[in-house]
Amino acid sequence: VSNSPRLDALIDALRCLPGVGQRSAQRMAYHLLQHDRAGAHRLSLALQAAAQDLGHCQRCHTFSQSPVCELCLDPQRDAGLLCVVETPADQAALERTGSFRGRYFVLMGRLSPLGGTGPQDIGFEALLNRARDEELREVILALSFTAEGEATAHAVSTALAGLPVTVSRLARGVPVGSELEFVDLSTIAHALAHRR
Ligand SMILES: [Zn+2]
């Protein structure tokens, strides 16, 4: 604890970042205050604006400033193809491959029975409604090859089983246990092209 309540408050606030403990938070705070005041201002404005203005797209649940995001409104996207991902970061990774022309549904997490994350927490109902209401040909599950990703994929497949839609998954090749956002683009593109 320093002798400045403001500094202590900053360090304490930085600790809300994932993987950041007391020491890293201290390092960041000292760095910002000592070497990069302009960066500190930029960061505070960007944080405030994002926290205030960013909501979730009503259709795909990704972050969006408008009620429905640009990608969902884009008439060039194939409305019959829906790719289900775990996070906006995974969605961004797939977009960067440039090889998917359909639309997305972002679960905002994955099932974790032990961690207390159930279907209602990751937008299952909204996904099922979309699958029911829209003329989808194919739902592609681009979920991580982790135990929780597998459980989520299984649950989605089961839930969609009665509907006239093909459910496919990214091909293996994406390393087991890996999060999509950290996999290189050509691997993702390959897994997408060889989905089953
Ligand atoms: Zn959207």
Short mmCIF file of C-alpha atoms and ligand atoms in Angstrom, two decimals:
data_model
loop_
_atom_site.label_atom_id
_atom_site.label_comp_id
_atom_site.label_asym_id
_atom_site.label_seq_id
_atom_site.Cartn_x
_atom_site.Cartn_y
_atom_site.Cartn_z
CA VAL A 1 0.00 0.00 0.00
CA SER A 2 1.38 3.38 -1.03
CA ASN A 3 0.70 6.68 0.65
CA SER A 4 -1.59 7.75 -2.18
CA PRO A 5 -5.22 6.62 -2.13
CA ARG A 6 -5.51 7.47 -5.84
CA LEU A 7 -2.62 5.20 -6.72
CA ASP A 8 -3.99 2.44 -4.53
CA ALA A 9 -7.37 2.75 -6.21
CA LEU A 10 -5.78 2.51 -9.66
CA ILE A 11 -3.78 -0.58 -8.72
CA ASP A 12 -6.85 -2.13 -7.21
CA ALA A 13 -8.90 -1.39 -10.36
CA LEU A 14 -6.27 -2.87 -12.68
CA ARG A 15 -6.53 -6.15 -10.82
CA CYS A 16 -9.91 -6.79 -12.46
CA LEU A 17 -8.01 -7.71 -15.65
CA PRO A 18 -7.62 -11.45 -16.24
CA GLY A 19 -4.32 -12.83 -14.99
CA VAL A 20 -3.29 -9.59 -13.33
CA GLY A 21 -2.28 -9.82 -9.69
CA GLN A 22 -1.03 -7.22 -7.27
CA ARG A 23 2.49 -7.00 -8.68
CA SER A 24 1.53 -6.69 -12.36
CA ALA A 25 -1.13 -4.16 -11.45
CA GLN A 26 1.50 -2.13 -9.61
CA ARG A 27 3.86 -2.32 -12.59
CA MET A 28 1.15 -1.14 -14.98
CA ALA A 29 0.11 1.72 -12.71
CA TYR A 30 3.70 2.95 -12.24
CA HIS A 31 4.37 2.64 -15.95
CA LEU A 32 1.30 4.65 -16.93
CA LEU A 33 1.91 7.38 -14.37
CA GLN A 34 5.64 7.65 -14.84
CA HIS A 35 6.15 7.04 -18.55
CA ASP A 36 2.88 7.39 -20.38
CA ARG A 37 0.37 9.89 -19.05
CA ALA A 38 -1.06 10.37 -22.56
CA GLY A 39 -1.58 6.63 -22.81
CA ALA A 40 -3.26 6.65 -19.42
CA HIS A 41 -5.71 9.31 -20.58
CA ARG A 42 -6.40 7.46 -23.81
CA LEU A 43 -6.96 4.23 -21.90
CA SER A 44 -9.36 5.82 -19.43
CA LEU A 45 -11.41 7.47 -22.20
CA ALA A 46 -11.52 4.32 -24.31
CA LEU A 47 -12.54 2.22 -21.30
CA GLN A 48 -15.27 4.60 -20.31
CA ALA A 49 -16.64 4.91 -23.84
CA ALA A 50 -16.60 1.16 -24.44
CA ALA A 51 -18.14 0.31 -21.07
CA GLN A 52 -20.87 2.89 -21.65
CA ASP A 53 -21.71 2.46 -25.33
CA LEU A 54 -21.03 -1.15 -26.22
CA GLY A 55 -23.90 -3.52 -25.90
CA HIS A 56 -24.66 -6.86 -27.49
CA CYS A 57 -26.08 -7.36 -30.96
CA GLN A 58 -29.66 -8.58 -30.60
CA ARG A 59 -29.15 -11.24 -33.24
CA CYS A 60 -25.65 -12.64 -32.83
CA HIS A 61 -24.78 -11.37 -29.32
CA THR A 62 -21.35 -10.05 -30.29
CA PHE A 63 -20.32 -6.62 -29.03
CA SER A 64 -22.07 -3.88 -30.92
CA GLN A 65 -22.69 -0.15 -30.67
CA SER A 66 -26.02 -0.50 -32.47
CA PRO A 67 -28.92 -2.84 -31.62
CA VAL A 68 -27.98 -5.09 -34.56
CA CYS A 69 -24.33 -5.28 -35.64
CA GLU A 70 -23.01 -4.46 -39.11
CA LEU A 71 -22.19 -8.04 -39.93
CA CYS A 72 -25.73 -9.22 -39.19
CA LEU A 73 -27.11 -6.43 -41.38
CA ASP A 74 -24.73 -7.10 -44.27
CA PRO A 75 -26.84 -8.40 -47.20
CA GLN A 76 -23.74 -9.92 -48.79
CA ARG A 77 -23.46 -12.52 -46.04
CA ASP A 78 -25.01 -15.92 -46.66
CA ALA A 79 -28.06 -16.07 -44.36
CA GLY A 80 -28.26 -19.87 -44.65
CA LEU A 81 -24.93 -20.45 -42.93
CA LEU A 82 -24.57 -19.85 -39.21
CA CYS A 83 -21.27 -20.26 -37.42
CA VAL A 84 -21.43 -20.72 -33.64
CA VAL A 85 -18.41 -19.45 -31.70
CA GLU A 86 -17.58 -19.04 -28.02
CA THR A 87 -16.34 -15.46 -27.95
CA PRO A 88 -16.14 -12.27 -30.03
CA ALA A 89 -12.37 -12.95 -30.21
CA ASP A 90 -13.05 -16.32 -31.87
CA GLN A 91 -15.42 -14.61 -34.29
CA ALA A 92 -12.71 -12.09 -35.14
CA ALA A 93 -10.22 -14.93 -35.73
CA LEU A 94 -12.60 -16.59 -38.19
CA GLU A 95 -13.29 -13.30 -39.93
CA ARG A 96 -9.56 -12.72 -40.42
CA THR A 97 -9.31 -15.95 -42.40
CA GLY A 98 -11.64 -14.36 -44.96
CA SER A 99 -12.98 -17.81 -45.83
CA PHE A 100 -16.37 -17.67 -44.13
CA ARG A 101 -19.21 -15.78 -45.78
CA GLY A 102 -22.09 -16.71 -43.49
CA ARG A 103 -23.26 -15.22 -40.25
CA TYR A 104 -22.38 -15.84 -36.63
CA PHE A 105 -23.85 -16.61 -33.28
CA VAL A 106 -21.58 -15.76 -30.35
CA LEU A 107 -22.29 -17.87 -27.27
CA MET A 108 -20.33 -15.58 -24.95
CA GLY A 109 -18.85 -18.57 -23.19
CA ARG A 110 -19.18 -22.33 -23.06
CA LEU A 111 -20.92 -24.79 -20.85
CA SER A 112 -19.14 -25.43 -17.60
CA PRO A 113 -21.28 -27.53 -15.28
CA LEU A 114 -18.59 -27.41 -12.60
CA GLY A 115 -18.10 -23.68 -13.00
CA GLY A 116 -21.85 -23.14 -12.81
CA THR A 117 -22.27 -22.00 -16.44
CA GLY A 118 -25.43 -23.53 -17.86
CA PRO A 119 -27.23 -23.28 -21.22
CA GLN A 120 -29.22 -20.25 -20.08
CA ASP A 121 -25.99 -18.33 -19.41
CA ILE A 122 -24.63 -18.64 -22.94
CA GLY A 123 -27.69 -17.76 -24.99
CA PHE A 124 -28.85 -21.26 -25.94
CA GLU A 125 -32.46 -20.21 -26.17
CA ALA A 126 -31.70 -17.37 -28.59
CA LEU A 127 -29.63 -19.73 -30.73
CA LEU A 128 -32.46 -22.27 -30.90
CA ASN A 129 -34.95 -19.56 -31.79
CA ARG A 130 -32.73 -18.44 -34.63
CA ALA A 131 -32.34 -21.98 -35.89
CA ARG A 132 -36.12 -22.37 -35.77
CA ASP A 133 -37.08 -19.03 -37.29
CA GLU A 134 -34.50 -18.61 -40.01
CA GLU A 135 -33.96 -20.68 -43.08
CA LEU A 136 -30.61 -22.10 -42.12
CA ARG A 137 -28.98 -24.80 -44.24
CA GLU A 138 -26.07 -25.39 -41.96
CA VAL A 139 -24.93 -24.59 -38.44
CA ILE A 140 -21.16 -24.80 -38.08
CA LEU A 141 -19.85 -25.31 -34.56
CA ALA A 142 -16.52 -23.53 -34.32
CA LEU A 143 -16.00 -24.35 -30.66
CA SER A 144 -12.73 -25.04 -28.93
CA PHE A 145 -11.45 -28.61 -28.66
CA THR A 146 -11.46 -28.51 -24.88
CA ALA A 147 -13.65 -30.61 -22.59
CA GLU A 148 -16.00 -27.67 -22.13
CA GLY A 149 -16.03 -26.90 -25.84
CA GLU A 150 -16.88 -30.54 -26.56
CA ALA A 151 -19.68 -30.50 -23.99
CA THR A 152 -21.05 -27.32 -25.53
CA ALA A 153 -20.88 -28.75 -29.05
CA HIS A 154 -22.67 -31.88 -27.90
CA ALA A 155 -25.42 -29.87 -26.21
CA VAL A 156 -25.95 -27.64 -29.26
CA SER A 157 -26.06 -30.64 -31.63
CA THR A 158 -28.57 -32.39 -29.40
CA ALA A 159 -30.74 -29.29 -29.16
CA LEU A 160 -30.75 -28.82 -32.94
CA ALA A 161 -31.31 -32.51 -33.70
CA GLY A 162 -35.02 -32.17 -34.50
CA LEU A 163 -34.55 -29.30 -36.96
CA PRO A 164 -34.03 -29.54 -40.74
CA VAL A 165 -30.52 -28.17 -40.57
CA THR A 166 -27.11 -29.76 -41.04
CA VAL A 167 -24.84 -29.44 -38.00
CA SER A 168 -21.10 -29.60 -38.68
CA ARG A 169 -17.96 -29.04 -36.67
CA LEU A 170 -14.57 -27.67 -37.52
CA ALA A 171 -12.29 -30.50 -38.58
CA ARG A 172 -9.58 -31.64 -36.22
CA GLY A 173 -6.28 -30.06 -37.00
CA VAL A 174 -7.05 -27.32 -34.58
CA PRO A 175 -4.89 -28.52 -31.69
CA VAL A 176 -6.76 -30.28 -28.89
CA GLY A 177 -7.21 -28.07 -25.86
CA SER A 178 -6.71 -24.88 -27.80
CA GLU A 179 -8.79 -21.74 -27.91
CA LEU A 180 -9.66 -20.71 -31.43
CA GLU A 181 -8.44 -17.15 -31.05
CA PHE A 182 -4.86 -18.36 -30.52
CA VAL A 183 -4.76 -20.71 -33.50
CA ASP A 184 -3.12 -19.50 -36.70
CA LEU A 185 -5.34 -18.42 -39.55
CA SER A 186 -4.44 -21.05 -42.14
CA THR A 187 -5.19 -23.80 -39.61
CA ILE A 188 -8.62 -22.31 -38.91
CA ALA A 189 -9.32 -21.86 -42.61
CA HIS A 190 -8.34 -25.49 -43.23
CA ALA A 191 -10.50 -26.73 -40.34
CA LEU A 192 -13.40 -24.71 -41.73
CA ALA A 193 -12.99 -26.03 -45.27
CA HIS A 194 -12.81 -29.63 -43.96
CA ARG A 195 -15.63 -29.40 -41.47
CA ARG A 196 -17.69 -32.51 -40.90
ZN ZN B 1 -24.85 -9.31 -34.95
#
